[in-house]
């Protein structure tokens, strides 16, 4: 069973002001034949556009320009690897922010361990 890939480009209020029509046209001329390109209503992320949603994998791109389209077509639609620089951070948090969260959790756990050690040893320094 093959699932047709679809590129949705918002054409509602703010996205057209940010170039959504030209982005749509660029996808229509550059996307592989087996990819459908559709203009759609608001994708609910106004102000971050032009918003592009690739289905069925639910990959969101934000602030897409005509210059971004060839890379998205080549790397994602043909190569299967999303373009991380253009991913919408609300739905695809960057690895950098994940790393910061892991460091923060590590620090909290380290401090908690130190506190437990101080309590267990009944040695108070504060
Ligand atoms: S106007 Fe494009 S996401 Fe709402």
mmCIF file of N, CA, C and O and ligand atoms in Angstrom, residues 10-16 42-47 49 51, ligand 1:
data_model
loop_
_atom_site.group_PDB
_atom_site.id
_atom_site.type_symbol
_atom_site.label_atom_id
_atom_site.label_comp_id
_atom_site.label_asym_id
_atom_site.label_seq_id
_atom_site.Cartn_x
_atom_site.Cartn_y
_atom_site.Cartn_z
ATOM 1 N N UNK A 10 -0.282 26.971 3.544
ATOM 2 C CA UNK A 10 -1.347 27.858 4.026
ATOM 3 C C UNK A 10 -1.506 29.066 3.107
ATOM 4 O O UNK A 10 -0.527 29.689 2.705
ATOM 5 N N UNK A 11 -2.765 29.377 2.834
ATOM 6 C CA UNK A 11 -3.070 30.563 2.006
ATOM 7 C C UNK A 11 -4.105 31.428 2.700
ATOM 8 O O UNK A 11 -4.931 32.062 2.056
ATOM 9 N N UNK A 12 -4.096 31.445 4.013
ATOM 10 C CA UNK A 12 -5.149 32.172 4.725
ATOM 11 C C UNK A 12 -4.810 33.660 4.831
ATOM 12 O O UNK A 12 -4.708 34.316 3.829
ATOM 13 N N UNK A 13 -4.591 34.187 6.024
ATOM 14 C CA UNK A 13 -4.417 35.635 6.172
ATOM 15 C C UNK A 13 -2.958 36.083 6.161
ATOM 16 O O UNK A 13 -2.522 36.816 5.287
ATOM 17 N N UNK A 14 -2.190 35.639 7.142
ATOM 18 C CA UNK A 14 -0.827 36.172 7.261
ATOM 19 C C UNK A 14 0.159 35.478 6.323
ATOM 20 O O UNK A 14 1.101 36.116 5.852
ATOM 21 N N UNK A 15 -0.034 34.212 6.064
ATOM 22 C CA UNK A 15 0.914 33.491 5.200
ATOM 23 C C UNK A 15 1.012 34.094 3.794
ATOM 24 O O UNK A 15 2.130 34.236 3.275
ATOM 25 N N UNK A 16 -0.097 34.473 3.157
ATOM 26 C CA UNK A 16 0.037 35.109 1.842
ATOM 27 C C UNK A 16 0.826 36.418 1.890
ATOM 28 O O UNK A 16 1.547 36.745 0.948
ATOM 29 N N UNK A 42 -6.151 28.254 6.911
ATOM 30 C CA UNK A 42 -5.257 28.469 8.041
ATOM 31 C C UNK A 42 -4.843 27.151 8.701
ATOM 32 O O UNK A 42 -5.677 26.308 9.009
ATOM 33 N N UNK A 43 -3.545 27.008 8.910
ATOM 34 C CA UNK A 43 -3.012 25.827 9.592
ATOM 35 C C UNK A 43 -2.875 26.081 11.095
ATOM 36 O O UNK A 43 -2.311 25.274 11.820
ATOM 37 N N UNK A 44 -3.377 27.231 11.540
ATOM 38 C CA UNK A 44 -3.402 27.514 12.970
ATOM 39 C C UNK A 44 -2.091 27.992 13.556
ATOM 40 O O UNK A 44 -1.923 27.980 14.770
ATOM 41 N N UNK A 45 -1.176 28.438 12.730
ATOM 42 C CA UNK A 45 0.135 28.891 13.216
ATOM 43 C C UNK A 45 0.450 30.281 12.645
ATOM 44 O O UNK A 45 1.592 30.573 12.271
ATOM 45 N N UNK A 46 -0.549 31.126 12.588
ATOM 46 C CA UNK A 46 -0.448 32.442 11.953
ATOM 47 C C UNK A 46 0.724 33.251 12.503
ATOM 48 O O UNK A 46 0.993 33.239 13.697
ATOM 49 N N UNK A 47 1.396 33.947 11.594
ATOM 50 C CA UNK A 47 2.518 34.786 11.973
ATOM 51 C C UNK A 47 3.856 34.082 11.853
ATOM 52 O O UNK A 47 4.895 34.711 11.987
ATOM 53 N N UNK A 49 4.488 32.055 9.186
ATOM 54 C CA UNK A 49 4.492 31.556 7.818
ATOM 55 C C UNK A 49 5.505 32.215 6.918
ATOM 56 O O UNK A 49 6.291 33.047 7.375
ATOM 57 N N UNK A 51 3.533 28.860 6.312
ATOM 58 C CA UNK A 51 3.563 27.545 6.948
ATOM 59 C C UNK A 51 3.376 26.466 5.898
ATOM 60 O O UNK A 51 2.521 26.578 5.019
HETATM 61 S S1 LIG B 1 -2.540 32.278 8.191
HETATM 62 FE FE1 LIG B 1 -1.093 30.688 7.776
HETATM 63 S S2 LIG B 1 -1.150 29.506 9.554
HETATM 64 FE FE2 LIG B 1 -2.762 30.920 9.862
#
